[in-house]
Short mmCIF file of C-alpha atoms and ligand atoms in Angstrom, two decimals:
data_model
loop_
_atom_site.label_atom_id
_atom_site.label_comp_id
_atom_site.label_asym_id
_atom_site.label_seq_id
_atom_site.Cartn_x
_atom_site.Cartn_y
_atom_site.Cartn_z
CA MET A 641 0.94 -31.31 3.28
CA THR A 642 -2.08 -29.14 3.84
CA LYS A 643 -5.61 -30.33 4.63
CA PRO A 644 -7.38 -31.67 1.49
CA LEU A 645 -10.06 -29.48 -0.01
CA PRO A 646 -13.64 -30.84 -0.03
CA PRO A 647 -15.21 -30.99 -3.53
CA GLU A 648 -17.69 -28.17 -2.82
CA ALA A 649 -14.80 -25.78 -2.07
CA GLY A 650 -13.97 -25.50 -5.79
CA ARG A 651 -17.54 -24.58 -6.66
CA ASP A 652 -17.76 -22.06 -3.81
CA ALA A 653 -14.42 -20.54 -4.77
CA LEU A 654 -15.57 -20.04 -8.35
CA GLN A 655 -18.84 -18.48 -7.20
CA ALA A 656 -16.93 -16.17 -4.87
CA PHE A 657 -14.63 -15.17 -7.70
CA LEU A 658 -17.58 -14.30 -9.93
CA ARG A 659 -19.40 -12.49 -7.13
CA GLU A 660 -16.46 -10.43 -5.83
CA GLY A 661 -14.56 -10.07 -9.10
CA SER A 662 -11.18 -10.78 -7.52
CA PRO A 663 -9.17 -13.68 -6.05
CA LEU A 664 -9.95 -12.35 -2.55
CA GLY A 665 -13.29 -14.20 -2.58
CA PRO A 666 -11.73 -17.62 -3.36
CA LEU A 667 -9.06 -16.99 -0.72
CA LYS A 668 -11.76 -16.45 1.89
CA VAL A 669 -13.45 -19.69 0.75
CA MET A 670 -10.16 -21.60 1.11
CA ALA A 671 -9.66 -20.11 4.56
CA LYS A 672 -13.19 -21.13 5.55
CA TYR A 673 -12.74 -24.76 4.46
CA VAL A 674 -9.12 -25.36 5.34
CA GLY A 675 -8.16 -22.86 8.04
CA ARG A 676 -5.17 -20.61 8.56
CA PHE A 677 -2.63 -22.67 6.63
CA PHE A 678 -3.14 -23.85 3.08
CA GLN A 679 -1.50 -24.17 -0.30
CA ILE A 680 -2.85 -22.83 -3.59
CA PRO A 681 -3.61 -25.97 -5.59
CA MET A 682 -2.02 -24.99 -8.91
CA GLN A 683 0.65 -26.88 -10.85
CA VAL A 684 3.11 -24.13 -11.68
CA PHE A 685 2.43 -21.73 -8.85
CA HIS A 686 1.61 -23.25 -5.47
CA PRO A 687 2.44 -20.80 -2.71
CA TYR A 688 1.50 -21.46 0.90
CA ILE A 689 -0.88 -18.99 2.49
CA VAL A 690 -0.85 -18.44 6.24
CA PHE A 691 -2.71 -15.93 8.34
CA GLY A 692 -3.76 -15.13 11.90
CA PRO A 693 -1.80 -13.75 14.87
CA GLU A 694 0.41 -16.81 15.51
CA ALA A 695 1.51 -17.19 11.90
CA ASN A 696 2.05 -13.44 11.48
CA ARG A 697 4.24 -13.30 14.57
CA LYS A 698 6.29 -16.26 13.34
CA VAL A 699 6.87 -14.83 9.85
CA LEU A 700 7.45 -11.25 11.01
CA VAL A 701 9.36 -11.76 14.23
CA THR A 702 10.27 -15.07 15.84
CA GLU A 703 11.24 -17.09 12.72
CA ARG A 704 11.95 -14.29 10.29
CA ASP A 705 15.51 -15.54 9.82
CA LYS A 706 14.08 -18.56 8.01
CA VAL A 707 12.42 -16.44 5.31
CA LEU A 708 13.77 -14.16 2.61
CA TRP A 709 12.19 -10.98 1.28
CA ARG A 710 14.16 -11.27 -1.95
CA ASN A 711 12.27 -13.23 -4.55
CA THR A 712 12.49 -13.99 -8.21
CA ASP A 713 9.67 -11.86 -9.51
CA PRO A 714 9.08 -8.59 -11.38
CA VAL A 715 9.37 -6.61 -8.12
CA THR A 716 13.00 -7.71 -7.90
CA ASP A 717 13.53 -7.02 -11.61
CA LEU A 718 12.24 -3.48 -11.14
CA LEU A 719 13.67 -2.47 -7.77
CA HIS A 720 17.01 -4.38 -7.92
CA ASP A 721 18.52 -3.50 -4.53
CA GLY A 722 15.67 -1.47 -3.06
CA VAL A 723 15.33 -1.71 0.73
CA LEU A 724 12.03 -3.56 0.36
CA ILE A 725 13.57 -6.58 -1.31
CA VAL A 726 17.07 -7.07 0.03
CA ASP A 727 18.01 -9.13 3.07
CA GLY A 728 20.54 -9.21 5.87
CA LYS A 729 23.20 -6.53 6.35
CA GLU A 730 22.46 -4.85 3.03
CA HIS A 731 18.87 -4.29 4.11
CA ASP A 732 19.83 -3.03 7.56
CA HIS A 733 22.30 -0.56 6.05
CA TYR A 734 19.78 0.99 3.64
CA ARG A 735 17.00 0.98 6.22
CA GLY A 736 19.27 2.72 8.75
CA LEU A 737 20.03 5.43 6.18
CA MET A 738 16.35 6.04 5.48
CA GLU A 739 14.87 5.94 8.95
CA PRO A 740 15.71 9.53 10.02
CA ALA A 741 13.69 11.01 7.12
CA LEU A 742 10.63 9.02 8.21
CA HIS A 743 11.02 9.21 11.95
CA PRO A 744 7.89 10.54 13.71
CA SER A 745 9.88 13.53 14.99
CA THR A 746 10.67 14.58 11.39
CA LEU A 747 7.07 14.40 10.18
CA PRO A 748 5.68 17.72 11.46
CA GLY A 749 8.18 19.46 9.17
CA TYR A 750 6.37 17.93 6.18
CA THR A 751 2.93 19.30 7.10
CA PRO A 752 3.14 22.53 5.02
CA LEU A 753 4.15 20.57 1.90
CA ILE A 754 1.42 17.97 2.42
CA LEU A 755 -1.24 20.67 2.73
CA ALA A 756 0.14 22.74 -0.16
CA HIS A 757 0.03 19.80 -2.58
CA THR A 758 -3.45 18.79 -1.47
CA GLU A 759 -4.59 22.36 -2.03
CA LYS A 760 -2.94 22.55 -5.44
CA VAL A 761 -4.62 19.38 -6.72
CA SER A 762 -8.06 20.20 -5.31
CA HIS A 763 -7.82 23.77 -6.59
CA GLN A 764 -8.08 22.35 -10.13
CA TRP A 765 -11.54 20.91 -9.47
CA LYS A 766 -14.43 22.74 -11.05
CA ASP A 767 -17.45 23.31 -8.86
CA GLY A 768 -19.95 20.48 -9.29
CA GLU A 769 -17.53 18.38 -11.31
CA VAL A 770 -17.37 14.59 -10.86
CA VAL A 771 -13.80 13.58 -10.05
CA ASP A 772 -12.29 10.14 -9.55
CA MET A 773 -10.82 10.10 -6.05
CA LEU A 774 -8.56 7.21 -7.02
CA VAL A 775 -6.86 9.41 -9.61
CA GLU A 776 -6.90 12.58 -7.48
CA SER A 777 -5.47 10.69 -4.49
CA ARG A 778 -2.62 9.40 -6.65
CA LYS A 779 -1.75 12.92 -7.80
CA ILE A 780 -1.71 14.17 -4.22
CA ALA A 781 0.29 11.22 -2.85
CA LEU A 782 2.82 11.40 -5.68
CA LEU A 783 3.43 15.13 -5.28
CA ILE A 784 3.83 14.66 -1.54
CA ILE A 785 6.29 11.75 -1.60
CA MET A 786 8.52 13.35 -4.24
CA ASP A 787 8.65 16.74 -2.53
CA THR A 788 9.04 15.55 1.07
CA LEU A 789 11.75 12.95 0.43
CA PHE A 790 13.57 14.33 -2.64
CA SER A 791 12.64 18.06 -2.61
CA LYS A 792 11.29 17.63 -6.12
CA ASP A 793 8.06 19.37 -7.04
CA VAL A 794 6.78 17.12 -9.84
CA TRP A 795 3.67 19.20 -10.61
CA ASP A 796 4.87 20.27 -14.06
CA ASP A 797 6.24 16.81 -14.84
CA ILE A 798 3.06 14.88 -14.08
CA PRO A 799 1.94 14.68 -17.72
CA HIS A 800 5.35 13.25 -18.60
CA ILE A 801 5.80 10.75 -15.72
CA TRP A 802 2.19 9.66 -15.06
CA LYS A 803 2.11 6.87 -17.64
CA PRO A 804 5.60 5.53 -16.83
CA ILE A 805 4.63 5.35 -13.16
CA LEU A 806 1.39 3.51 -13.91
CA LYS A 807 3.34 1.14 -16.15
CA ALA A 808 5.85 0.46 -13.36
CA ILE A 809 2.95 -0.37 -11.04
CA GLU A 810 1.35 -2.59 -13.68
CA TYR A 811 4.71 -4.31 -14.18
CA ILE A 812 4.78 -5.52 -10.56
CA SER A 813 1.05 -6.30 -10.33
CA PRO A 814 -0.15 -9.92 -10.45
CA GLY A 815 -0.56 -11.18 -14.01
CA ALA A 816 0.11 -14.07 -16.37
CA TRP A 817 3.81 -13.92 -15.43
CA ILE A 818 2.84 -15.70 -12.18
CA LEU A 819 2.08 -18.82 -14.21
CA TRP A 820 4.73 -18.27 -16.84
CA ARG A 821 7.64 -16.35 -15.38
CA LYS A 822 9.34 -15.65 -18.71
CA ILE A 823 6.23 -14.65 -20.62
CA PRO A 824 7.02 -11.84 -23.09
CA ARG A 825 5.87 -8.53 -21.63
CA PRO A 826 5.79 -5.99 -24.43
CA GLY A 827 5.08 -2.33 -23.78
CA PHE A 828 7.12 -1.91 -20.60
CA ARG A 829 10.70 -1.29 -21.71
CA LYS A 830 10.25 2.28 -22.92
CA PRO A 831 8.18 3.67 -20.02
CA LEU A 832 10.45 2.00 -17.46
CA GLN A 833 13.47 3.55 -19.18
CA GLN A 834 11.75 6.95 -19.09
CA LEU A 835 11.15 6.58 -15.37
CA ASP A 836 14.79 5.64 -14.78
CA ALA A 837 15.97 8.59 -16.84
CA TYR A 838 13.76 10.87 -14.74
CA LEU A 839 15.15 9.56 -11.45
CA PHE A 840 18.77 9.61 -12.63
CA GLY A 841 18.13 13.20 -13.78
CA ILE A 842 17.06 14.18 -10.25
CA ILE A 843 20.18 12.53 -8.76
CA ASP A 844 22.42 14.20 -11.31
CA GLU A 845 20.89 17.62 -10.72
CA ARG A 846 21.41 17.24 -6.98
CA ARG A 847 25.02 16.13 -7.31
CA LYS A 848 25.71 19.30 -9.32
CA THR A 849 23.96 21.80 -7.09
CA LYS A 850 25.90 23.75 -4.48
CA GLU A 851 22.85 24.34 -2.32
CA LYS A 852 22.71 21.86 0.57
CA LYS A 853 19.29 20.23 1.01
CA HIS A 854 18.24 18.34 4.10
CA ASP A 855 16.23 15.49 2.68
CA LEU A 856 16.41 11.75 2.11
CA LEU A 857 18.05 12.12 -1.29
CA GLN A 858 20.87 14.21 0.18
CA HIS A 859 21.32 11.65 2.92
CA LEU A 860 21.70 8.84 0.37
CA ILE A 861 24.19 10.90 -1.65
CA ASP A 862 26.19 11.81 1.45
CA ALA A 863 26.31 8.09 2.35
CA ARG A 864 28.30 7.63 -0.89
CA LEU A 865 25.90 5.21 -2.49
CA SER A 866 26.19 4.74 -6.25
CA ASP A 867 23.67 6.38 -8.57
CA GLN A 868 22.22 2.95 -9.32
CA VAL A 869 21.62 2.10 -5.66
CA ILE A 870 20.19 5.58 -5.00
CA ARG A 871 17.84 5.07 -7.95
CA ASP A 872 16.77 1.71 -6.45
CA GLN A 873 15.93 3.33 -3.11
CA MET A 874 14.18 6.31 -4.76
CA LEU A 875 12.01 4.11 -6.95
CA THR A 876 11.19 1.89 -3.95
CA MET A 877 10.13 4.87 -1.85
CA MET A 878 8.30 6.49 -4.73
CA ILE A 879 6.20 3.38 -5.39
CA ALA A 880 5.86 1.96 -1.85
CA GLY A 881 5.30 5.46 -0.51
CA HIS A 882 2.61 6.66 -2.91
CA ASP A 883 0.72 3.68 -4.33
CA THR A 884 -0.23 2.58 -0.79
CA SER A 885 -1.33 6.06 0.27
CA THR A 886 -3.30 6.39 -2.96
CA ALA A 887 -5.22 3.22 -2.14
CA LEU A 888 -5.81 4.26 1.46
CA LEU A 889 -7.13 7.72 0.56
CA ALA A 890 -9.33 6.34 -2.20
CA TRP A 891 -10.77 3.64 0.09
CA VAL A 892 -11.58 6.21 2.76
CA PHE A 893 -13.56 8.24 0.23
CA ALA A 894 -15.26 5.09 -1.10
CA LEU A 895 -16.27 4.04 2.41
CA LEU A 896 -17.50 7.52 3.31
CA GLY A 897 -19.53 7.52 0.09
CA GLN A 898 -21.06 4.19 1.03
CA HIS A 899 -21.74 5.23 4.67
CA PRO A 900 -23.34 8.69 4.62
CA GLU A 901 -23.99 8.70 8.36
CA VAL A 902 -20.28 8.28 9.19
CA HIS A 903 -19.41 10.78 6.45
CA HIS A 904 -21.74 13.36 8.00
CA ARG A 905 -20.36 12.86 11.53
CA LEU A 906 -16.79 13.03 10.26
CA VAL A 907 -17.34 16.34 8.47
CA GLN A 908 -18.80 17.77 11.68
CA GLU A 909 -15.82 16.57 13.69
CA VAL A 910 -13.13 17.90 11.36
CA ASP A 911 -14.97 21.22 11.26
CA THR A 912 -15.07 21.56 15.02
CA LEU A 913 -12.15 19.61 16.50
CA GLU A 914 -8.44 20.21 16.05
CA LYS A 915 -7.83 16.45 16.07
CA SER A 916 -10.76 14.26 15.11
CA PRO A 917 -10.86 10.86 16.86
CA LEU A 918 -13.37 9.61 14.29
CA LEU A 919 -10.95 10.42 11.46
CA ASP A 920 -8.36 8.19 13.11
CA GLN A 921 -10.90 5.40 13.50
CA VAL A 922 -12.07 5.71 9.89
CA ILE A 923 -8.48 5.46 8.63
CA LYS A 924 -7.79 2.44 10.83
CA GLU A 925 -10.98 0.70 9.75
CA ALA A 926 -10.28 1.39 6.06
CA LEU A 927 -6.82 -0.17 6.55
CA ARG A 928 -8.44 -3.18 8.20
CA LEU A 929 -11.11 -3.81 5.56
CA TYR A 930 -8.93 -2.99 2.56
CA PRO A 931 -5.25 -3.20 3.56
CA PRO A 932 -3.41 -1.63 0.59
CA ILE A 933 -0.67 -4.24 0.97
CA HIS A 934 -2.86 -7.28 1.45
CA ILE A 935 -0.14 -9.94 1.51
CA GLY A 936 3.51 -10.17 2.44
CA ASN A 937 5.60 -12.10 -0.03
CA ARG A 938 8.41 -14.40 1.17
CA ARG A 939 10.69 -17.20 0.02
CA ILE A 940 11.38 -19.95 2.53
CA ALA A 941 15.13 -20.26 3.21
CA GLU A 942 14.91 -23.00 5.87
CA ASP A 943 12.05 -25.45 6.60
CA LEU A 944 9.47 -23.50 8.56
CA GLU A 945 7.14 -25.26 10.99
CA PHE A 946 3.61 -24.18 11.74
CA THR A 947 1.10 -25.94 14.01
CA GLU A 948 -0.66 -27.22 10.89
CA GLY A 949 2.41 -28.38 8.95
CA THR A 950 5.89 -27.57 7.64
CA ILE A 951 6.73 -25.44 4.63
CA PRO A 952 9.88 -26.81 2.96
CA ALA A 953 12.84 -24.59 2.01
CA GLY A 954 12.53 -23.09 -1.47
CA GLU A 955 8.73 -22.71 -1.37
CA ARG A 956 6.84 -19.42 -1.63
CA LEU A 957 4.92 -18.08 1.33
CA PHE A 958 2.34 -15.33 1.59
CA TYR A 959 1.19 -14.13 4.98
CA SER A 960 -2.24 -12.72 4.32
CA ILE A 961 -2.97 -9.40 5.95
CA TYR A 962 -6.38 -9.39 4.26
CA LEU A 963 -7.45 -12.78 5.65
CA THR A 964 -6.18 -11.87 9.12
CA HIS A 965 -8.26 -8.68 9.01
CA HIS A 966 -11.36 -10.54 7.81
CA ASP A 967 -11.20 -13.44 10.27
CA GLU A 968 -14.58 -13.64 12.02
CA SER A 969 -13.03 -15.37 15.04
CA ILE A 970 -10.95 -12.22 15.65
CA TRP A 971 -13.19 -9.44 14.33
CA GLU A 972 -16.88 -9.25 15.14
CA ASN A 973 -18.89 -8.54 11.98
CA ALA A 974 -15.60 -8.61 10.11
CA GLU A 975 -17.12 -7.65 6.76
CA ASP A 976 -18.82 -4.52 8.11
CA PHE A 977 -17.41 -0.99 8.16
CA GLN A 978 -17.47 -0.09 11.86
CA PRO A 979 -14.89 2.62 12.65
CA GLU A 980 -15.99 2.68 16.30
CA ARG A 981 -14.38 -0.74 16.82
CA PHE A 982 -11.14 1.28 17.13
CA ALA A 983 -12.61 3.80 19.57
CA HIS A 984 -11.24 2.30 22.78
CA GLY A 985 -7.75 1.10 21.97
CA ARG A 986 -6.81 -2.40 20.92
CA LYS A 987 -9.24 -5.17 21.73
CA THR A 988 -7.85 -7.93 19.52
CA PRO A 989 -4.65 -9.98 20.09
CA PRO A 990 -1.21 -8.71 19.02
CA PHE A 991 -0.50 -9.39 15.32
CA SER A 992 -4.22 -9.53 14.46
CA TYR A 993 -4.09 -5.99 12.97
CA VAL A 994 -1.10 -5.72 10.65
CA PRO A 995 -1.77 -3.16 7.88
CA PHE A 996 1.89 -2.13 8.12
CA GLY A 997 3.33 -5.61 8.70
CA GLY A 998 5.29 -5.96 11.93
CA GLY A 999 8.62 -6.64 13.59
CA PRO A 1000 11.94 -5.09 12.54
CA ARG A 1001 10.86 -4.87 8.89
CA ALA A 1002 7.48 -3.29 9.50
CA CYS A 1003 6.60 -0.48 7.11
CA ILE A 1004 9.18 2.28 7.40
CA GLY A 1005 6.54 4.81 6.31
CA ALA A 1006 3.75 3.76 8.70
CA ALA A 1007 3.76 7.00 10.71
CA PHE A 1008 4.24 9.08 7.56
CA GLY A 1009 1.36 7.36 5.74
CA GLN A 1010 -1.07 7.82 8.61
CA ALA A 1011 -0.11 11.44 9.29
CA GLU A 1012 -0.42 12.19 5.58
CA ALA A 1013 -3.86 10.55 5.36
CA ARG A 1014 -5.12 12.51 8.38
CA LEU A 1015 -3.94 15.84 6.93
CA VAL A 1016 -5.14 15.24 3.38
CA ILE A 1017 -8.59 13.94 4.35
CA ALA A 1018 -9.21 16.65 6.96
CA PHE A 1019 -8.18 19.36 4.48
CA LEU A 1020 -10.41 18.02 1.71
CA LEU A 1021 -13.45 17.51 3.95
CA LYS A 1022 -13.10 21.01 5.40
CA ASN A 1023 -12.93 22.62 1.98
CA TYR A 1024 -15.15 20.49 -0.27
CA SER A 1025 -18.41 18.57 -0.13
CA PHE A 1026 -18.18 15.10 -1.63
CA GLU A 1027 -21.22 13.40 -3.11
CA PHE A 1028 -20.73 9.76 -4.08
CA THR A 1029 -22.22 8.82 -7.44
CA GLN A 1030 -23.36 5.43 -6.08
CA HIS A 1031 -21.58 3.16 -8.52
CA PRO A 1032 -20.40 -0.37 -7.70
CA ILE A 1033 -16.86 -0.69 -6.34
CA HIS A 1034 -14.80 -3.84 -5.89
CA PRO A 1035 -11.31 -4.41 -4.50
CA HIS A 1036 -8.84 -5.00 -7.29
CA MET A 1037 -5.62 -6.91 -6.60
CA GLY A 1038 -2.98 -4.85 -8.33
CA ALA A 1039 0.32 -3.90 -6.72
CA THR A 1040 -2.00 -2.69 -3.95
CA LEU A 1041 -5.64 -3.42 -3.20
CA GLU A 1042 -7.44 -0.63 -5.06
CA PRO A 1043 -11.09 0.41 -5.31
CA ARG A 1044 -12.07 -0.22 -8.92
CA PRO A 1045 -13.28 1.16 -11.23
CA GLY A 1046 -12.40 4.21 -9.11
CA VAL A 1047 -14.35 6.40 -6.70
CA LYS A 1048 -16.42 8.92 -8.65
CA MET A 1049 -17.55 11.81 -6.48
CA LYS A 1050 -19.19 15.12 -7.21
CA VAL A 1051 -17.14 17.85 -5.57
CA THR A 1052 -18.41 21.26 -4.51
CA LYS A 1053 -16.40 23.98 -2.83
CA ARG A 1054 -17.74 24.63 0.65
CA ILE A 1055 -18.63 28.20 1.49
CA LYS A 1056 -17.06 29.17 4.78
CA THR A 1057 -19.50 30.90 7.14
C1 LIG B 669 -1.07 3.64 3.96
C2 LIG B 669 0.16 3.58 3.67
C3 LIG B 669 1.03 2.35 3.72
C4 LIG B 669 0.73 1.02 3.92
C5 LIG B 669 -0.65 0.41 4.16
C6 LIG B 669 1.98 0.29 3.88
C7 LIG B 669 2.10 -1.08 4.09
C8 LIG B 669 3.31 -1.74 4.21
C9 LIG B 669 3.47 -3.12 4.61
C10 LIG B 669 2.33 -4.08 4.95
C11 LIG B 669 4.79 -3.41 4.62
C12 LIG B 669 5.44 -4.72 5.01
C13 LIG B 669 5.33 -5.74 3.90
C14 LIG B 669 5.84 -7.13 4.27
O1 LIG B 669 5.89 -7.51 5.45
O2 LIG B 669 6.15 -7.85 3.32
C15 LIG B 669 5.49 -2.21 4.19
C16 LIG B 669 6.86 -2.10 4.05
C17 LIG B 669 7.48 -0.98 3.55
N1 LIG B 669 6.90 0.25 3.30
FE1 LIG B 669 4.97 0.73 3.57
N2 LIG B 669 2.99 1.18 3.63
C18 LIG B 669 2.45 2.44 3.55
C19 LIG B 669 3.13 3.63 3.34
C20 LIG B 669 4.46 3.72 3.10
C21 LIG B 669 5.18 4.95 2.89
C22 LIG B 669 4.54 6.34 2.95
C23 LIG B 669 6.47 4.61 2.62
C24 LIG B 669 7.66 5.50 2.33
C25 LIG B 669 7.70 6.76 2.61
C26 LIG B 669 6.57 3.16 2.69
C27 LIG B 669 7.72 2.43 2.47
C28 LIG B 669 7.86 1.09 2.81
C29 LIG B 669 9.13 0.38 2.74
C30 LIG B 669 10.46 0.93 2.23
C31 LIG B 669 8.89 -0.91 3.23
C32 LIG B 669 9.93 -2.04 3.39
C33 LIG B 669 10.55 -1.94 4.77
C34 LIG B 669 11.61 -2.99 5.03
O3 LIG B 669 11.57 -4.06 4.43
O4 LIG B 669 12.49 -2.72 5.87
N3 LIG B 669 5.34 2.65 2.99
N4 LIG B 669 4.56 -1.20 3.97
#
């Protein structure tokens, strides 16, 4: 049992929904009235939500054996046996195979590709044109993930795979299927088949080539995995590895647009310093305010006790990264963009900042994602001026937390003096 909701909570939740345009507002209202442990009061879908350092540690580390990553939702339907949604030995096997390609020592080797793809995308911009940084960030992140992990330059294929990829992301985003699991979902079969055909084509091409590549795809092939399981891991990495980075990059540009003073200081720093501390802080603060993965999704395998109550086996559990990052008792002025809060190391308790989850199943691409963001943002700020068009932006709960309706910025090539 969770604490009962007072009558005014419903009204406040509705107002928050209308004001913020997403379920994040109502979640904050629930957290305010009921605390760090509550259940969504709906008939068909009634997951438990927990947040805060103690709960995060429990779910991610100390009691993780009592929860399962594998669920019965469209993510499982799409990714089948992808490392993100399998448990136990199967998970550890796939994760072990993938770790070398994402180990911090491997990352410097990716720098030339990361910069080349950023250059290629930005080179298309016309001087003075207004571009949507949500779209441009996706192009950059997609090119990077496919080339670094699978040695596949998808530049020429973008027109062909763009829509199937967006459909795959839409397929796993929250929707009416939450309330009605078997709801007909027309319009997905064909694009998802196209995406599969594309990935199987890459695997097939690699199996036939004599040239030995040293990338993640080769590693999966050499490990004698079946084409189907390789496809599952590729699709997992393709989506988990680019949709998140897309959101992060887009949020950074949105926040810079909304905070011209920080934007100005950051441009000065990337122009003059090899490694900008402010850039690091801006990325960290963007990940705090708008964590691309804002919840972790689990199924309870064994009754799980929290200070506030017990979640019975079989129930759904979300640990909320977003609510943890917006908790005023942890973060001073939690709703404000203050990159300098990260200037002097960690000041908040362990498990209070979890943009990449935590424990043995923390994000495998955490170092990759941050290194990529640093390189892409520094390159773009050094080479282009960005002028925000001052339109409203709200966080949209899709597969990731995205700035909607996009981040429209006027871009101008900077003249080097
Ligand atoms: C800004 C970028 C990123 C963010 C914010 C992010 C966030 C996360 C989070 C929060 C989790 C844990 C979810 C949970 O506990 O349920 C996770 C897991 C994962 N991420 Fe990321 N991620 C990012 C980039 C990447 C990249 C670049 C890759 C691949 C190259 C990647 C691949 C994965 C995979 C495979 C997992 C599952 C790991 C496992 O279960 O063992 N992510 N990510």
